[in-house]
Amino acid sequence: MLNYLWAGMILIGILWGAFHGTLDQATTGALNGAAEAVSLGITMLGIMTFWNGILQIGQTSGLVDWLAGKMEPVLDFLFPHLEKGHPARKHIAVNMIANMLGLGSAATPAGLRAMKALKKPGEDKASREMCTFLIINISSLQLIPVTIVAYRSQFGSSDPAAVTGPALAATIISTAAGVIFCKLMDRK
């Protein structure tokens, strides 16, 4: 469905440019946008490689396991029906820690492993724990919005980290709303 939506928007843009005599400007804009996308992609690749490396060092050194252990009270509160030794708990903790540090791309593999570990054999619908994890993951409490700071830096912001406070406030609110929703749904 999205393919048709994007194709339709591109076609409308080309027809609009041709009809108004600005097709050359649209072509120039598309090429400049593609060049900026490649440049931004390379910048983000470097940043994500760095933070994925830091996360790997943390896992190898035992820091991630230690932090995951410190997350136990939070996991007990968010996932009361998930037993203590469940393999998904560590993946959930790693995902939440990476998201708190603003490392969405580094959090993704742990999130996928958590969902795989939470899936019950033979079940085709999401469990309560899977839904809770997804909502918490989407709300994504971020202490340091690394990706947004990197984007702002790439595009020449005079103070790329100025969004840290507002991002923290917004993600606290979204995560609190997600937790409240999950707890209300858990009672039903």
PDB file of C-alpha atoms in Angstrom:
ATOM      1  CA  MET A   1       0.000   0.000   0.000  1.00  0.00           C
ATOM      2  CA  LEU A   2       2.792   2.424   0.872  1.00  0.00           C
ATOM      3  CA  ASN A   3       4.422   1.736  -2.490  1.00  0.00           C
ATOM      4  CA  TYR A   4       1.305   3.042  -4.219  1.00  0.00           C
ATOM      5  CA  LEU A   5       1.185   6.062  -1.911  1.00  0.00           C
ATOM      6  CA  TRP A   6       4.822   7.004  -2.600  1.00  0.00           C
ATOM      7  CA  ALA A   7       4.483   6.328  -6.334  1.00  0.00           C
ATOM      8  CA  GLY A   8       1.380   8.498  -6.422  1.00  0.00           C
ATOM      9  CA  MET A   9       3.084  11.367  -4.595  1.00  0.00           C
ATOM     10  CA  ILE A  10       6.089  11.191  -6.926  1.00  0.00           C
ATOM     11  CA  LEU A  11       3.840  11.135 -10.000  1.00  0.00           C
ATOM     12  CA  ILE A  12       1.802  14.097  -8.723  1.00  0.00           C
ATOM     13  CA  GLY A  13       5.025  16.028  -8.049  1.00  0.00           C
ATOM     14  CA  ILE A  14       6.357  15.347 -11.549  1.00  0.00           C
ATOM     15  CA  LEU A  15       3.043  16.303 -13.171  1.00  0.00           C
ATOM     16  CA  TRP A  16       2.795  19.445 -11.026  1.00  0.00           C
ATOM     17  CA  GLY A  17       6.344  20.459 -11.980  1.00  0.00           C
ATOM     18  CA  ALA A  18       5.690  19.792 -15.673  1.00  0.00           C
ATOM     19  CA  PHE A  19       2.375  21.669 -15.626  1.00  0.00           C
ATOM     20  CA  HIS A  20       3.853  24.747 -13.873  1.00  0.00           C
ATOM     21  CA  GLY A  21       7.134  24.737 -15.802  1.00  0.00           C
ATOM     22  CA  THR A  22       9.287  23.970 -12.762  1.00  0.00           C
ATOM     23  CA  LEU A  23      10.343  20.430 -13.673  1.00  0.00           C
ATOM     24  CA  ASP A  24      14.021  21.452 -13.750  1.00  0.00           C
ATOM     25  CA  GLN A  25      13.762  22.789 -10.179  1.00  0.00           C
ATOM     26  CA  ALA A  26      12.058  19.576  -9.040  1.00  0.00           C
ATOM     27  CA  THR A  27      14.825  17.520 -10.642  1.00  0.00           C
ATOM     28  CA  THR A  28      17.525  19.656  -9.020  1.00  0.00           C
ATOM     29  CA  GLY A  29      15.759  19.386  -5.656  1.00  0.00           C
ATOM     30  CA  ALA A  30      15.503  15.603  -5.963  1.00  0.00           C
ATOM     31  CA  LEU A  31      19.201  15.271  -6.813  1.00  0.00           C
ATOM     32  CA  ASN A  32      20.260  17.616  -4.003  1.00  0.00           C
ATOM     33  CA  GLY A  33      18.014  15.721  -1.585  1.00  0.00           C
ATOM     34  CA  ALA A  34      19.576  12.426  -2.642  1.00  0.00           C
ATOM     35  CA  ALA A  35      23.075  13.844  -2.100  1.00  0.00           C
ATOM     36  CA  GLU A  36      22.124  15.101   1.368  1.00  0.00           C
ATOM     37  CA  ALA A  37      20.582  11.717   2.204  1.00  0.00           C
ATOM     38  CA  VAL A  38      23.835   9.926   1.309  1.00  0.00           C
ATOM     39  CA  SER A  39      25.887  12.396   3.348  1.00  0.00           C
ATOM     40  CA  LEU A  40      23.561  12.085   6.332  1.00  0.00           C
ATOM     41  CA  GLY A  41      23.535   8.289   5.983  1.00  0.00           C
ATOM     42  CA  ILE A  42      27.330   8.178   6.126  1.00  0.00           C
ATOM     43  CA  THR A  43      27.367  10.453   9.177  1.00  0.00           C
ATOM     44  CA  MET A  44      24.740   8.365  10.943  1.00  0.00           C
ATOM     45  CA  LEU A  45      26.553   5.155  10.006  1.00  0.00           C
ATOM     46  CA  GLY A  46      29.668   6.453  11.741  1.00  0.00           C
ATOM     47  CA  ILE A  47      27.763   7.511  14.840  1.00  0.00           C
ATOM     48  CA  MET A  48      25.806   4.257  15.082  1.00  0.00           C
ATOM     49  CA  THR A  49      28.957   2.207  14.489  1.00  0.00           C
ATOM     50  CA  PHE A  50      30.644   4.046  17.330  1.00  0.00           C
ATOM     51  CA  TRP A  51      27.748   3.526  19.752  1.00  0.00           C
ATOM     52  CA  ASN A  52      27.238  -0.099  18.702  1.00  0.00           C
ATOM     53  CA  GLY A  53      30.944  -0.591  19.443  1.00  0.00           C
ATOM     54  CA  ILE A  54      30.513   1.022  22.850  1.00  0.00           C
ATOM     55  CA  LEU A  55      27.531  -1.257  23.504  1.00  0.00           C
ATOM     56  CA  GLN A  56      29.594  -4.293  22.465  1.00  0.00           C
ATOM     57  CA  ILE A  57      32.405  -3.240  24.817  1.00  0.00           C
ATOM     58  CA  GLY A  58      29.795  -2.876  27.558  1.00  0.00           C
ATOM     59  CA  GLN A  59      28.510  -6.384  26.882  1.00  0.00           C
ATOM     60  CA  THR A  60      31.994  -7.886  26.802  1.00  0.00           C
ATOM     61  CA  SER A  61      33.053  -6.115  29.994  1.00  0.00           C
ATOM     62  CA  GLY A  62      29.952  -7.217  31.885  1.00  0.00           C
ATOM     63  CA  LEU A  63      28.615  -3.673  32.254  1.00  0.00           C
ATOM     64  CA  VAL A  64      25.466  -4.528  30.300  1.00  0.00           C
ATOM     65  CA  ASP A  65      24.785  -7.538  32.537  1.00  0.00           C
ATOM     66  CA  TRP A  66      25.322  -5.372  35.603  1.00  0.00           C
ATOM     67  CA  LEU A  67      22.954  -2.684  34.264  1.00  0.00           C
ATOM     68  CA  ALA A  68      20.434  -5.364  33.287  1.00  0.00           C
ATOM     69  CA  GLY A  69      20.588  -6.633  36.870  1.00  0.00           C
ATOM     70  CA  LYS A  70      19.877  -3.109  38.130  1.00  0.00           C
ATOM     71  CA  MET A  71      16.839  -3.029  35.827  1.00  0.00           C
ATOM     72  CA  GLU A  72      15.215  -5.990  37.649  1.00  0.00           C
ATOM     73  CA  PRO A  73      12.834  -3.844  39.779  1.00  0.00           C
ATOM     74  CA  VAL A  74      11.685  -1.994  36.650  1.00  0.00           C
ATOM     75  CA  LEU A  75      11.213  -5.271  34.778  1.00  0.00           C
ATOM     76  CA  ASP A  76       9.316  -6.754  37.731  1.00  0.00           C
ATOM     77  CA  PHE A  77       6.973  -3.758  37.685  1.00  0.00           C
ATOM     78  CA  LEU A  78       6.478  -3.678  33.910  1.00  0.00           C
ATOM     79  CA  PHE A  79       6.339  -7.444  33.361  1.00  0.00           C
ATOM     80  CA  PRO A  80       4.844  -8.989  36.524  1.00  0.00           C
ATOM     81  CA  HIS A  81       3.861 -12.185  34.682  1.00  0.00           C
ATOM     82  CA  LEU A  82       7.347 -12.792  33.271  1.00  0.00           C
ATOM     83  CA  GLU A  83       9.286 -15.159  35.512  1.00  0.00           C
ATOM     84  CA  LYS A  84      12.675 -14.085  36.909  1.00  0.00           C
ATOM     85  CA  GLY A  85      14.899 -16.380  34.833  1.00  0.00           C
ATOM     86  CA  HIS A  86      13.145 -15.816  31.510  1.00  0.00           C
ATOM     87  CA  PRO A  87      15.674 -15.272  28.673  1.00  0.00           C
ATOM     88  CA  ALA A  88      13.737 -12.276  27.355  1.00  0.00           C
ATOM     89  CA  ARG A  89      14.444 -10.232  30.491  1.00  0.00           C
ATOM     90  CA  LYS A  90      18.079  -9.540  29.575  1.00  0.00           C
ATOM     91  CA  HIS A  91      17.166  -8.614  25.989  1.00  0.00           C
ATOM     92  CA  ILE A  92      14.420  -6.295  27.232  1.00  0.00           C
ATOM     93  CA  ALA A  93      16.856  -4.651  29.664  1.00  0.00           C
ATOM     94  CA  VAL A  94      19.521  -4.187  26.953  1.00  0.00           C
ATOM     95  CA  ASN A  95      16.904  -2.720  24.605  1.00  0.00           C
ATOM     96  CA  MET A  96      15.660  -0.299  27.251  1.00  0.00           C
ATOM     97  CA  ILE A  97      19.196   0.768  28.208  1.00  0.00           C
ATOM     98  CA  ALA A  98      20.149   1.383  24.565  1.00  0.00           C
ATOM     99  CA  ASN A  99      16.945   3.359  24.010  1.00  0.00           C
ATOM    100  CA  MET A 100      17.605   5.455  27.124  1.00  0.00           C
ATOM    101  CA  LEU A 101      20.988   6.346  25.652  1.00  0.00           C
ATOM    102  CA  GLY A 102      19.271   7.309  22.385  1.00  0.00           C
ATOM    103  CA  LEU A 103      20.748   4.399  20.466  1.00  0.00           C
ATOM    104  CA  GLY A 104      17.663   3.200  18.629  1.00  0.00           C
ATOM    105  CA  SER A 105      19.641   1.271  16.019  1.00  0.00           C
ATOM    106  CA  ALA A 106      21.693  -0.456  18.703  1.00  0.00           C
ATOM    107  CA  ALA A 107      18.500  -1.268  20.605  1.00  0.00           C
ATOM    108  CA  THR A 108      16.834  -2.967  17.634  1.00  0.00           C
ATOM    109  CA  PRO A 109      18.708  -6.308  17.711  1.00  0.00           C
ATOM    110  CA  ALA A 110      18.015  -6.713  21.436  1.00  0.00           C
ATOM    111  CA  GLY A 111      14.380  -5.815  20.852  1.00  0.00           C
ATOM    112  CA  LEU A 112      14.033  -8.421  18.124  1.00  0.00           C
ATOM    113  CA  ARG A 113      15.660 -11.048  20.340  1.00  0.00           C
ATOM    114  CA  ALA A 114      13.319 -10.091  23.194  1.00  0.00           C
ATOM    115  CA  MET A 115      10.236 -10.460  20.996  1.00  0.00           C
ATOM    116  CA  LYS A 116      11.480 -13.819  19.730  1.00  0.00           C
ATOM    117  CA  ALA A 117      12.071 -15.003  23.305  1.00  0.00           C
ATOM    118  CA  LEU A 118       8.626 -13.748  24.386  1.00  0.00           C
ATOM    119  CA  LYS A 119       6.826 -15.584  21.570  1.00  0.00           C
ATOM    120  CA  LYS A 120       5.141 -18.700  22.834  1.00  0.00           C
ATOM    121  CA  PRO A 121       5.450 -21.762  20.578  1.00  0.00           C
ATOM    122  CA  GLY A 122       2.340 -22.348  18.505  1.00  0.00           C
ATOM    123  CA  GLU A 123       0.846 -18.922  19.353  1.00  0.00           C
ATOM    124  CA  ASP A 124      -0.036 -16.570  16.521  1.00  0.00           C
ATOM    125  CA  LYS A 125      -1.075 -13.592  18.604  1.00  0.00           C
ATOM    126  CA  ALA A 126       0.951 -11.258  20.742  1.00  0.00           C
ATOM    127  CA  SER A 127       1.154 -12.034  24.442  1.00  0.00           C
ATOM    128  CA  ARG A 128       0.555  -9.465  27.180  1.00  0.00           C
ATOM    129  CA  GLU A 129       4.325  -9.178  27.689  1.00  0.00           C
ATOM    130  CA  MET A 130       4.935  -8.660  23.970  1.00  0.00           C
ATOM    131  CA  CYS A 131       2.373  -5.848  23.857  1.00  0.00           C
ATOM    132  CA  THR A 132       3.831  -4.193  26.952  1.00  0.00           C
ATOM    133  CA  PHE A 133       7.351  -4.436  25.568  1.00  0.00           C
ATOM    134  CA  LEU A 134       6.280  -2.988  22.229  1.00  0.00           C
ATOM    135  CA  ILE A 135       4.544  -0.027  23.877  1.00  0.00           C
ATOM    136  CA  ILE A 136       7.494   0.680  26.173  1.00  0.00           C
ATOM    137  CA  ASN A 137       9.877   0.343  23.230  1.00  0.00           C
ATOM    138  CA  ILE A 138       7.827   2.713  21.064  1.00  0.00           C
ATOM    139  CA  SER A 139       7.546   5.328  23.821  1.00  0.00           C
ATOM    140  CA  SER A 140      11.343   5.071  24.165  1.00  0.00           C
ATOM    141  CA  LEU A 141      12.477   7.019  27.216  1.00  0.00           C
ATOM    142  CA  GLN A 142      15.649   8.807  26.092  1.00  0.00           C
ATOM    143  CA  LEU A 143      18.106  10.429  28.434  1.00  0.00           C
ATOM    144  CA  ILE A 144      20.413  11.386  25.564  1.00  0.00           C
ATOM    145  CA  PRO A 145      18.834  11.811  22.094  1.00  0.00           C
ATOM    146  CA  VAL A 146      22.009  10.877  20.190  1.00  0.00           C
ATOM    147  CA  THR A 147      20.337  10.521  16.789  1.00  0.00           C
ATOM    148  CA  ILE A 148      18.584  13.907  16.906  1.00  0.00           C
ATOM    149  CA  VAL A 149      21.740  15.629  18.176  1.00  0.00           C
ATOM    150  CA  ALA A 150      23.658  14.042  15.287  1.00  0.00           C
ATOM    151  CA  TYR A 151      21.067  15.224  12.745  1.00  0.00           C
ATOM    152  CA  ARG A 152      21.165  18.744  14.157  1.00  0.00           C
ATOM    153  CA  SER A 153      24.953  18.726  14.093  1.00  0.00           C
ATOM    154  CA  GLN A 154      24.996  17.460  10.499  1.00  0.00           C
ATOM    155  CA  PHE A 155      22.764  20.316   9.385  1.00  0.00           C
ATOM    156  CA  GLY A 156      24.810  23.022  11.104  1.00  0.00           C
ATOM    157  CA  SER A 157      22.872  23.746  14.295  1.00  0.00           C
ATOM    158  CA  SER A 158      24.653  26.220  16.541  1.00  0.00           C
ATOM    159  CA  ASP A 159      23.603  24.166  19.596  1.00  0.00           C
ATOM    160  CA  PRO A 160      22.819  20.580  18.545  1.00  0.00           C
ATOM    161  CA  ALA A 161      22.276  19.392  22.129  1.00  0.00           C
ATOM    162  CA  ALA A 162      19.624  22.049  22.859  1.00  0.00           C
ATOM    163  CA  VAL A 163      16.925  19.427  22.255  1.00  0.00           C
ATOM    164  CA  THR A 164      18.107  17.234  25.139  1.00  0.00           C
ATOM    165  CA  GLY A 165      15.825  18.782  27.779  1.00  0.00           C
ATOM    166  CA  PRO A 166      12.669  18.887  25.644  1.00  0.00           C
ATOM    167  CA  ALA A 167      13.354  15.373  24.337  1.00  0.00           C
ATOM    168  CA  LEU A 168      13.762  14.071  27.874  1.00  0.00           C
ATOM    169  CA  ALA A 169      10.495  15.721  28.960  1.00  0.00           C
ATOM    170  CA  ALA A 170       8.610  14.406  25.923  1.00  0.00           C
ATOM    171  CA  THR A 171       9.889  10.854  26.312  1.00  0.00           C
ATOM    172  CA  ILE A 172       9.179  10.833  30.057  1.00  0.00           C
ATOM    173  CA  ILE A 173       5.590  11.806  29.287  1.00  0.00           C
ATOM    174  CA  SER A 174       5.228   9.283  26.450  1.00  0.00           C
ATOM    175  CA  THR A 175       6.742   6.469  28.516  1.00  0.00           C
ATOM    176  CA  ALA A 176       4.553   7.326  31.529  1.00  0.00           C
ATOM    177  CA  ALA A 177       1.487   7.299  29.265  1.00  0.00           C
ATOM    178  CA  GLY A 178       2.569   3.931  27.852  1.00  0.00           C
ATOM    179  CA  VAL A 179       3.121   2.431  31.309  1.00  0.00           C
ATOM    180  CA  ILE A 180      -0.240   3.723  32.560  1.00  0.00           C
ATOM    181  CA  PHE A 181      -1.971   2.292  29.489  1.00  0.00           C
ATOM    182  CA  CYS A 182      -0.276  -1.087  29.944  1.00  0.00           C
ATOM    183  CA  LYS A 183      -1.189  -1.231  33.632  1.00  0.00           C
ATOM    184  CA  LEU A 184      -4.825  -0.331  32.875  1.00  0.00           C
ATOM    185  CA  MET A 185      -5.000  -2.994  30.161  1.00  0.00           C
ATOM    186  CA  ASP A 186      -3.318  -5.507  32.476  1.00  0.00           C
ATOM    187  CA  ARG A 187      -6.186  -5.119  34.961  1.00  0.00           C
ATOM    188  CA  LYS A 188      -8.777  -6.084  32.351  1.00  0.00           C
TER     189      LYS A 188
END
